[in-house]
mmCIF file of C-alpha atoms in Angstrom:
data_model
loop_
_atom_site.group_PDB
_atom_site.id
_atom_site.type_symbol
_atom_site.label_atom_id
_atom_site.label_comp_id
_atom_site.label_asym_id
_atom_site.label_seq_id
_atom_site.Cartn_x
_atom_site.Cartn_y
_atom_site.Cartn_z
ATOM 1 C CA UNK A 2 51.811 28.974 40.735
ATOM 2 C CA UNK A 3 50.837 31.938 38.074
ATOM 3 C CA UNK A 4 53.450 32.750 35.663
ATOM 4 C CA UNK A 5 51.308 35.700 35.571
ATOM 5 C CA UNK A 6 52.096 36.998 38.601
ATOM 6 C CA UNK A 7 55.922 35.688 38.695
ATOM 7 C CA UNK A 8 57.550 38.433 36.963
ATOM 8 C CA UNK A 9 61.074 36.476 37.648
ATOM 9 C CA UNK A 10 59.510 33.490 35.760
ATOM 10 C CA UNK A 11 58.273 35.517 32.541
ATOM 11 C CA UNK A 12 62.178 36.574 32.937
ATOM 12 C CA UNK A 13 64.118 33.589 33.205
ATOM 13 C CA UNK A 14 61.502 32.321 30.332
ATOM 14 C CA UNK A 15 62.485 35.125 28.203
ATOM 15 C CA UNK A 16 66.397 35.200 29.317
ATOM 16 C CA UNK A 17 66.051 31.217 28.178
ATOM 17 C CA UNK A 18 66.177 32.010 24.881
ATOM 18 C CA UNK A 19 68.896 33.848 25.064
ATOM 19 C CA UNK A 20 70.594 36.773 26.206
ATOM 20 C CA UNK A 21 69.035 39.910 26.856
ATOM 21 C CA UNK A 22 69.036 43.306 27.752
ATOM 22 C CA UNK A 23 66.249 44.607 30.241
ATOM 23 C CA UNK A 24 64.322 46.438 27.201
ATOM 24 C CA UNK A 25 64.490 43.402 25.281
ATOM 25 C CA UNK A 26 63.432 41.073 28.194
ATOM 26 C CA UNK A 27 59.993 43.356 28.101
ATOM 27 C CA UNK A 28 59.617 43.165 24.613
ATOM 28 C CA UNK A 29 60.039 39.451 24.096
ATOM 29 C CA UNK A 30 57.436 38.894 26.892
ATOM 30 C CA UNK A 31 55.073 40.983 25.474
ATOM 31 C CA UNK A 32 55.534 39.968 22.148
ATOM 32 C CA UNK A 33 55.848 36.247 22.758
ATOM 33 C CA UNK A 34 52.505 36.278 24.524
ATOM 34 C CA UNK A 35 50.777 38.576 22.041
ATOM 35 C CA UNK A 36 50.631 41.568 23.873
ATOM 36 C CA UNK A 37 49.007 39.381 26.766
ATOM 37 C CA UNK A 38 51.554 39.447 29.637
ATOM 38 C CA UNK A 39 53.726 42.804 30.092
ATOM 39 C CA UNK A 40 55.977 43.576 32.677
ATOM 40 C CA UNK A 41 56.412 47.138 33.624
ATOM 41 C CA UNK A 42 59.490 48.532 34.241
ATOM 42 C CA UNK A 43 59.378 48.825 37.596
ATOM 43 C CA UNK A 44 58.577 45.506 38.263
ATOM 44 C CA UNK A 45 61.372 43.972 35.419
ATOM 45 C CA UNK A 46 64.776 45.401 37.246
ATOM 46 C CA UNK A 47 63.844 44.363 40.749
ATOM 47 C CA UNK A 48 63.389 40.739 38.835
ATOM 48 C CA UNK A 49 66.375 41.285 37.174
ATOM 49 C CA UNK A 50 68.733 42.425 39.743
ATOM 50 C CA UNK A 51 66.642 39.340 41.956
ATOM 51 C CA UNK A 52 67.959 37.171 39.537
ATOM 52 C CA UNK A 53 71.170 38.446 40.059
ATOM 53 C CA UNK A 54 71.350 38.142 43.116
ATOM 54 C CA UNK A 55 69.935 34.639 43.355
ATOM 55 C CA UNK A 56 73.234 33.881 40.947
ATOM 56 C CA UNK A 57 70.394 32.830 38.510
ATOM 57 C CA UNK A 58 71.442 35.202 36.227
ATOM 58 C CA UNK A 59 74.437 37.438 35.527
ATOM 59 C CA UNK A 60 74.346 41.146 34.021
ATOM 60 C CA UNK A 61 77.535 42.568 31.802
ATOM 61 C CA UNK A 62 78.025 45.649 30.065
ATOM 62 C CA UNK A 63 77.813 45.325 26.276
ATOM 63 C CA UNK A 64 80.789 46.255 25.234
ATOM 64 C CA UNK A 65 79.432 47.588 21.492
ATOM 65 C CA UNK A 66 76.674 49.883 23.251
ATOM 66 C CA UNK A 67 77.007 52.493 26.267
ATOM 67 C CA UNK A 68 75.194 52.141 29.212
ATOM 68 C CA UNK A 69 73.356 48.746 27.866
ATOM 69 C CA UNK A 70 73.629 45.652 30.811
ATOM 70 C CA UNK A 71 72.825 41.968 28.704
ATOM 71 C CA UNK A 72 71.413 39.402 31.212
ATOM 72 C CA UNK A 73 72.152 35.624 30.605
ATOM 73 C CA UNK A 74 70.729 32.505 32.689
ATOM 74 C CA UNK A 75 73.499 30.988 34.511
ATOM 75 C CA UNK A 76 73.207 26.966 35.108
ATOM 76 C CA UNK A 77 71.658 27.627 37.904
ATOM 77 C CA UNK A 78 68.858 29.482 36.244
ATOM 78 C CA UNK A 79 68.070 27.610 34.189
ATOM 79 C CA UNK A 80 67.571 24.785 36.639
ATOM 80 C CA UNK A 81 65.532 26.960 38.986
ATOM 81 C CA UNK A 82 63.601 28.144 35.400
ATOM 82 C CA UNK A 83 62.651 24.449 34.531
ATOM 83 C CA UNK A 84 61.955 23.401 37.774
ATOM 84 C CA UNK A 85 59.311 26.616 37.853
ATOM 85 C CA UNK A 86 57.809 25.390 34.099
ATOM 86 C CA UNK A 87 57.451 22.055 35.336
ATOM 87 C CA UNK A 88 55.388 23.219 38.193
ATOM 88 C CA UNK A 89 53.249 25.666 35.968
ATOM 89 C CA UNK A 90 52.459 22.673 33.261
ATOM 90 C CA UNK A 91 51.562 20.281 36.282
ATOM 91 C CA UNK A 92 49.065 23.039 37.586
ATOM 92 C CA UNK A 93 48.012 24.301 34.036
ATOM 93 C CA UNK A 94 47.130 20.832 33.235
ATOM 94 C CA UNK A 95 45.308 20.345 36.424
ATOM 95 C CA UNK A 96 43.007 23.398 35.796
ATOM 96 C CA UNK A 97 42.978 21.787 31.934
ATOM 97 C CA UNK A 98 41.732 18.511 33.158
ATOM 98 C CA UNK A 99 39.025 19.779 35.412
ATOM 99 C CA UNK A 100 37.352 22.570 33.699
ATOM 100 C CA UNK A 101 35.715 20.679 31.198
ATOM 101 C CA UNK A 102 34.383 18.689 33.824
ATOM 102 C CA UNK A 103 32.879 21.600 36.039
ATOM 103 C CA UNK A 104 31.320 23.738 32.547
ATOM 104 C CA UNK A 105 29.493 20.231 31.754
ATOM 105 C CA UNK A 106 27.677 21.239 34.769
ATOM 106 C CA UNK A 107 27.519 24.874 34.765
ATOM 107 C CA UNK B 10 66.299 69.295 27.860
ATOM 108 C CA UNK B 11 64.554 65.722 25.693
ATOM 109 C CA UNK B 12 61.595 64.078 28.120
ATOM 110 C CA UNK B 13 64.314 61.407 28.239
ATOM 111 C CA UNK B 14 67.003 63.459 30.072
ATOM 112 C CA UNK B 15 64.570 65.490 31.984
ATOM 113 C CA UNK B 16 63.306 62.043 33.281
ATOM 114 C CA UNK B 17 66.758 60.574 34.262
ATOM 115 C CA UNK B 18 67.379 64.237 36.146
ATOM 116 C CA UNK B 19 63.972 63.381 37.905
ATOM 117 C CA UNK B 20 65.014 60.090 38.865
ATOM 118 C CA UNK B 21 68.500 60.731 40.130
ATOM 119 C CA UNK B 22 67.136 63.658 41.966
ATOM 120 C CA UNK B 23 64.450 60.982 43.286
ATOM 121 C CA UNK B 24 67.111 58.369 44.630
ATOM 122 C CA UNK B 25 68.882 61.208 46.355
ATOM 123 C CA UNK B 26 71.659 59.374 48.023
ATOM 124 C CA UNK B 27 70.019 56.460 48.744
ATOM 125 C CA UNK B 28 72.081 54.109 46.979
ATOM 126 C CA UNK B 29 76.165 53.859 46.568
ATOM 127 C CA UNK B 30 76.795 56.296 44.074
ATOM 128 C CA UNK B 31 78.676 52.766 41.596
ATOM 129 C CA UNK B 32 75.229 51.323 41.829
ATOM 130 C CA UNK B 33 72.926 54.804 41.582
ATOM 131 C CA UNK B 34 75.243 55.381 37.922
ATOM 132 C CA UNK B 35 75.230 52.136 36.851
ATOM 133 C CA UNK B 36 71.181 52.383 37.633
ATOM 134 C CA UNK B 37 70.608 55.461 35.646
ATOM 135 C CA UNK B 38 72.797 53.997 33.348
ATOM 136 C CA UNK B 39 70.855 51.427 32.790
ATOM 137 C CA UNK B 40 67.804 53.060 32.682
ATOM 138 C CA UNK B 41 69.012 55.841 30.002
ATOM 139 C CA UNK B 42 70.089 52.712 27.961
ATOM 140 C CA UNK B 43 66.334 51.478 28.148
ATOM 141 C CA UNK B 44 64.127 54.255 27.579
ATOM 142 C CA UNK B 45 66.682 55.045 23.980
ATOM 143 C CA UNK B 46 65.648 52.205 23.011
ATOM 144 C CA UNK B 47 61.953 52.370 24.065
ATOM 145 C CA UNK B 48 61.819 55.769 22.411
ATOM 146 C CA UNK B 49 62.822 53.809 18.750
ATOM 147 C CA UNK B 50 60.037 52.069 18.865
ATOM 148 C CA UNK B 51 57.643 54.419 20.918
ATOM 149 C CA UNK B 52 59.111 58.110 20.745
ATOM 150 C CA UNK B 53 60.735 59.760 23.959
ATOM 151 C CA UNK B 54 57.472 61.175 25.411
ATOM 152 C CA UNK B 55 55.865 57.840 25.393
ATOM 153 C CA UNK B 56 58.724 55.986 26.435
ATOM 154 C CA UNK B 57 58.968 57.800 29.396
ATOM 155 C CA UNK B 58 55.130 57.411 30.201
ATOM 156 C CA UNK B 59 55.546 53.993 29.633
ATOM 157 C CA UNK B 60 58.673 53.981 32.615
ATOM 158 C CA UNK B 61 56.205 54.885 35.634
ATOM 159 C CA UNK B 62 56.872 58.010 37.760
ATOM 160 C CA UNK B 63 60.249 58.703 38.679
ATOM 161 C CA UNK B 64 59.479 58.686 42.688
ATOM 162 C CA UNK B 65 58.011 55.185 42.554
ATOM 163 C CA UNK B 66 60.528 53.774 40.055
ATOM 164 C CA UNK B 67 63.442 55.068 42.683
ATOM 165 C CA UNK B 68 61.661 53.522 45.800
ATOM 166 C CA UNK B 69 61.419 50.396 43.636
ATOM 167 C CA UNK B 70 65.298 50.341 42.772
ATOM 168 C CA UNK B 71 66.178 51.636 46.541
ATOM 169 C CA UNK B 72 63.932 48.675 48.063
ATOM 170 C CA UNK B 73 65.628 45.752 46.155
ATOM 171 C CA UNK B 74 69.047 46.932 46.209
ATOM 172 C CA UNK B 75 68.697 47.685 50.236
ATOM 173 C CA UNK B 76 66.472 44.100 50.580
ATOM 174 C CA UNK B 77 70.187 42.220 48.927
ATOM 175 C CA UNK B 78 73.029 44.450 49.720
ATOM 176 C CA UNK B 79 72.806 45.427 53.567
ATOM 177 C CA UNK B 80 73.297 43.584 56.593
ATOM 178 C CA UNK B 81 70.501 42.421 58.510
ATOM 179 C CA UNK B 82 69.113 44.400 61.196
ATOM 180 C CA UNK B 83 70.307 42.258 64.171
ATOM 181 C CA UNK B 84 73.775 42.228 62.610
ATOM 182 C CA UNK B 85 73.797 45.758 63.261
ATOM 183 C CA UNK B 86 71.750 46.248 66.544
ATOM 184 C CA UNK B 87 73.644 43.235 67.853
ATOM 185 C CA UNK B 88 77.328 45.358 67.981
ATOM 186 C CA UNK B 89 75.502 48.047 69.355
ATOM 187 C CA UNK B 90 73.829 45.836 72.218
ATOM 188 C CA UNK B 91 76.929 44.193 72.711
ATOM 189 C CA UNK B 92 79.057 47.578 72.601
ATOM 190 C CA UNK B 93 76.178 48.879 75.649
ATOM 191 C CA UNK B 94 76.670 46.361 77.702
ATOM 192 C CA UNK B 95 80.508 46.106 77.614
ATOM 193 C CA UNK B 96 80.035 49.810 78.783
ATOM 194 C CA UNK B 97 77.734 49.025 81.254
ATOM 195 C CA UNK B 98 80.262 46.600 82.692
ATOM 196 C CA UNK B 99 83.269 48.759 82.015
ATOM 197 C CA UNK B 100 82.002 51.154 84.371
ATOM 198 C CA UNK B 101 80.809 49.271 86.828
ATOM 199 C CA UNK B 102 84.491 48.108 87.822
ATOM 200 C CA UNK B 103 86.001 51.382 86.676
ATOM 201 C CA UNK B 104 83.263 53.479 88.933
ATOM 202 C CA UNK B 105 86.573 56.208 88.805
ATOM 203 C CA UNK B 106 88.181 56.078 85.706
ATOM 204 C CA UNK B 107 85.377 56.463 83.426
ATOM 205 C CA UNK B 108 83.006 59.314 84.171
ATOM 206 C CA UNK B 109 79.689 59.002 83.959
ATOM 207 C CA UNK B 110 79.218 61.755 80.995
ATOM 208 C CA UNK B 111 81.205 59.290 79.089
ATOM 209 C CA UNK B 112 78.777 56.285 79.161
ATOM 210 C CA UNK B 113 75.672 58.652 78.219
ATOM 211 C CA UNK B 114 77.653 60.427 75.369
ATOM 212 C CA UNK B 115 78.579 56.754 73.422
ATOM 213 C CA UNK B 116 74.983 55.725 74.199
ATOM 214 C CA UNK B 117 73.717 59.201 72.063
ATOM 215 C CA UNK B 118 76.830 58.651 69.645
ATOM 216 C CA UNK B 119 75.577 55.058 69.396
ATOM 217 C CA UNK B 120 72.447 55.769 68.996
ATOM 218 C CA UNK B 121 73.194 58.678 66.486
ATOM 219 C CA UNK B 122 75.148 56.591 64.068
ATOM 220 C CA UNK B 123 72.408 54.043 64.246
ATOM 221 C CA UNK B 124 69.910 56.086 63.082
ATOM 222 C CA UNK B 125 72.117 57.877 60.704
ATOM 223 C CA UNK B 126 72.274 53.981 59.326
ATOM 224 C CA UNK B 127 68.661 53.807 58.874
ATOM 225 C CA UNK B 128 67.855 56.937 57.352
ATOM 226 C CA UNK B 129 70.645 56.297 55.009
ATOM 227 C CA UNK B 130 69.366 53.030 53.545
ATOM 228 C CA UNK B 131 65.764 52.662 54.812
ATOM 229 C CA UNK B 132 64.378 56.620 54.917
ATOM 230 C CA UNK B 133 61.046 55.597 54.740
ATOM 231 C CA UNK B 134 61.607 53.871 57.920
ATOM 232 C CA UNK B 135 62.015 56.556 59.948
ATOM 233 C CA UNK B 136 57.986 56.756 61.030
ATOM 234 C CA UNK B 137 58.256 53.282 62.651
ATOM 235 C CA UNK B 138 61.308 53.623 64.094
ATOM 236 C CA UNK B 139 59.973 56.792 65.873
ATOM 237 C CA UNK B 140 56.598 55.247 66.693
ATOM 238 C CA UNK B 141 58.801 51.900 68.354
ATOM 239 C CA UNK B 142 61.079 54.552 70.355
ATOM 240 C CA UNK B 143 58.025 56.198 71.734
ATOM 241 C CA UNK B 144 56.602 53.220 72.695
ATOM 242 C CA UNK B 145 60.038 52.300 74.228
ATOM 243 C CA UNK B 146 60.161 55.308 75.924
ATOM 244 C CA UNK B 147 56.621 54.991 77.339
ATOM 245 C CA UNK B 148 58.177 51.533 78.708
ATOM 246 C CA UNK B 149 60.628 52.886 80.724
ATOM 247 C CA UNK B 150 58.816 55.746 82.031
ATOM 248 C CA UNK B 151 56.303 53.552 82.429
ATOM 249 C CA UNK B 152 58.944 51.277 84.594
ATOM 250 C CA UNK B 153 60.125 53.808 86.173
ATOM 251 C CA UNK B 154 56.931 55.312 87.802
ATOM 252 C CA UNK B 155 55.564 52.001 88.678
ATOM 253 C CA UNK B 156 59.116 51.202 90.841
ATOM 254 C CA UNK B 157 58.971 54.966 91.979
ATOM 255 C CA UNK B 158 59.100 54.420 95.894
ATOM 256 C CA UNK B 159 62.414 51.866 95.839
ATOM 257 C CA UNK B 160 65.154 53.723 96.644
ATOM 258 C CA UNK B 161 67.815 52.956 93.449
ATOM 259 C CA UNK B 162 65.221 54.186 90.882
ATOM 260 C CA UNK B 163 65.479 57.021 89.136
ATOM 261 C CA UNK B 164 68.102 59.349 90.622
ATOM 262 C CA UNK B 165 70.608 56.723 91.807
ATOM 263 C CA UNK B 166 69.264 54.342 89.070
ATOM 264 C CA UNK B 167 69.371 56.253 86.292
ATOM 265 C CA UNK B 168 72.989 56.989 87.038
ATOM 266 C CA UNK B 169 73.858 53.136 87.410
ATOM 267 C CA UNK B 170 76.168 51.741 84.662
ATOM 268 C CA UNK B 171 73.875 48.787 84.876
ATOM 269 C CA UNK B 172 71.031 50.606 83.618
ATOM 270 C CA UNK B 173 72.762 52.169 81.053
ATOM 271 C CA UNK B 174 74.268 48.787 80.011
ATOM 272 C CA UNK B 175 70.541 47.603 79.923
ATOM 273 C CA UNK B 176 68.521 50.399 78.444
ATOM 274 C CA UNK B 177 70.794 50.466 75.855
ATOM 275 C CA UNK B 178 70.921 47.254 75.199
ATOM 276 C CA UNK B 179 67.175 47.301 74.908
ATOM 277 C CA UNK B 180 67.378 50.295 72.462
ATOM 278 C CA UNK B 181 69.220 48.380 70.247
ATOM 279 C CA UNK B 182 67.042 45.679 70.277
ATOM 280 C CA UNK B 183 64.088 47.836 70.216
ATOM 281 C CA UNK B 184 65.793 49.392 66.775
ATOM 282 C CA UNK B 185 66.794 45.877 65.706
ATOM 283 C CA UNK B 186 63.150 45.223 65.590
ATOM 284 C CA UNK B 187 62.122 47.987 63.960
ATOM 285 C CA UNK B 188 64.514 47.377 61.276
ATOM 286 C CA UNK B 189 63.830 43.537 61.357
ATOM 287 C CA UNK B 190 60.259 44.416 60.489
ATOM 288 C CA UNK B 191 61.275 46.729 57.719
ATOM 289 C CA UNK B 192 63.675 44.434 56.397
ATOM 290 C CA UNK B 193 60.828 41.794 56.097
ATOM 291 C CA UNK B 194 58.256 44.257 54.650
ATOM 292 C CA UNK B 195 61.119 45.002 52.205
ATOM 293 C CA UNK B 196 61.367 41.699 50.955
ATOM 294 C CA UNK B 197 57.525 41.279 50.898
ATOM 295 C CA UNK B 198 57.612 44.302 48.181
ATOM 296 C CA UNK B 199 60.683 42.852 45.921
ATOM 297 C CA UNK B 200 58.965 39.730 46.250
ATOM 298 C CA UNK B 201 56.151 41.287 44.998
ATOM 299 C CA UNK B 202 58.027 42.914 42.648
ATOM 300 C CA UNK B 203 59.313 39.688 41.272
ATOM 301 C CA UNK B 204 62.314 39.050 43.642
ATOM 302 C CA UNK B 205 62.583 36.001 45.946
ATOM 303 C CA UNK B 206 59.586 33.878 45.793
#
């Protein structure tokens, strides 16, 4: 599994550290993977509202700013987000362990 | 008019009233609330370049609010099915009471507010649907022409509550279908879009 290409990973991964609102959930991604990895808008509500509706995450209006919706991880999501980083380090470290082998031989 | 609030005028006027108008404001809402705070770090013009187009960003929010919140297809061709063949049966042992007119008017009212359903949360769906009922109809006349020389088809048959009962039954199955397949090609684009894996 890509984390690349699960956008509701790179959000639960970003929601883990803590509450966010959808702007901020873009910005940490990008920022936490040097400008590597961005989700575009149109791709981060559907995840959010996904999450949602999974119950693996809740959205609330913040009460100090109109119009703003903060998304946490409920206990479920983060279950559901470690059980998705423990798959991506057992295939990461599969491609880890044999790519040294196969550019020995390229 | 600010790129920002001539974007969110784009956008509402591009989800129509596609969604329930609690979950098209809180949308917007939320989506006001977003590009503010892109614009801090970007500026408004960018910010809303950065969004995407206001057409695809509506489809988006349409498609994984209608792939969660509405009832499956067969949960709503199923009453209808149901409802056709109760007719069907109605009038069979009520051959008096209830006129004929009656049975073929609920089939088009039936038939009516089931496409009224679709176009309401699934617009883009309306192609298929219209391809499947040709084919359906094709089908039947099909059916019908192949069974010409028995006696109770068309004419007589067509005016049987029992063919009513079925045909419509088969519509709704035929639109249950169609819908099951959009339903399915729904999810396939939230999931693409980061929803269910």
């Amino acid at each position: 599994m890509a984390f690349r290409t699960d956008t509701k990973a790179l959000v639960m991964a970003a929601l883990a550290e803590g509450p966010k609102h959808g702007y901020a959930v873009a910005k940490a991604v990008r920022e936490a993977s040097g400008g590597m990895l961005k989700i575009g808008e149109g791709q981060l509500y559907p995840a959010l509202y996904a999450l949602e509706a999974e119950g693996w995450a809740t959205g609330d209006w913040d009460e100090e700013v109109p119009d703003r919706r903060v998304y946490r991880l409920t206990d479920e999501g983060r279950a559901e987000f470690a059980r998705r980083s423990a798959k991506w380090h057992e295939f990461a470290g599969a491609v880890a362990l044999l790519l040294p082998r196969a550019e020995g031989t390229a | 008019m600010s790129p920002v609030d001539a974007y969110l005028r784009d956008l509402a006027a591009a989800l129509g009233d596609r969604l329930p108008a609690e979950v098209r404001a809180a949308r917007l809402a939320e989506t006001r609330s977003h590009l503010l705070d892109s614009a801090v770090d970007v500026g408004e013009a960018e910010a809303v370049r950065r969004y995407g187009r206001a057409r695809s960003i509506a489809n988006g929010l349409v498609r994984s609010h209608v792939a969660y919140d509405t009832e499956s297809a067969w949960r709503l061709a199923f009453p209808v099915a149901v409802g056709f063949l109760s007719l069907g049966i109605a009038m069979m042992f009520l051959r008096g009471v209830i006129p004929f007119d009656f049975g073929r008017i609920a089939m088009l009212v039936s038939l009516v507010a089931f496409a009224a359903r679709v176009v309401q949360t699934r617009r883009w769906l309306a192609g298929p649907m219209i391809v499947a009922h040709a084919i359906g109809t094709l089908l039947v006349m099909g059916m019908n022409h192949a069974y010409r020389d028995y006696p109770w088809t068309l004419g007589e048959f067509t005016r049987n509550p029992l063919y009513i009962a079925v045909f419509g039954a088969f519509w709704a199955l035929l639109n249950a279908a169609a819908l099951g397949t959009g339903r399915l090609l729904d999810l396939r684009r939230v999931r693409r879009a980061g929803g269910p894996a």
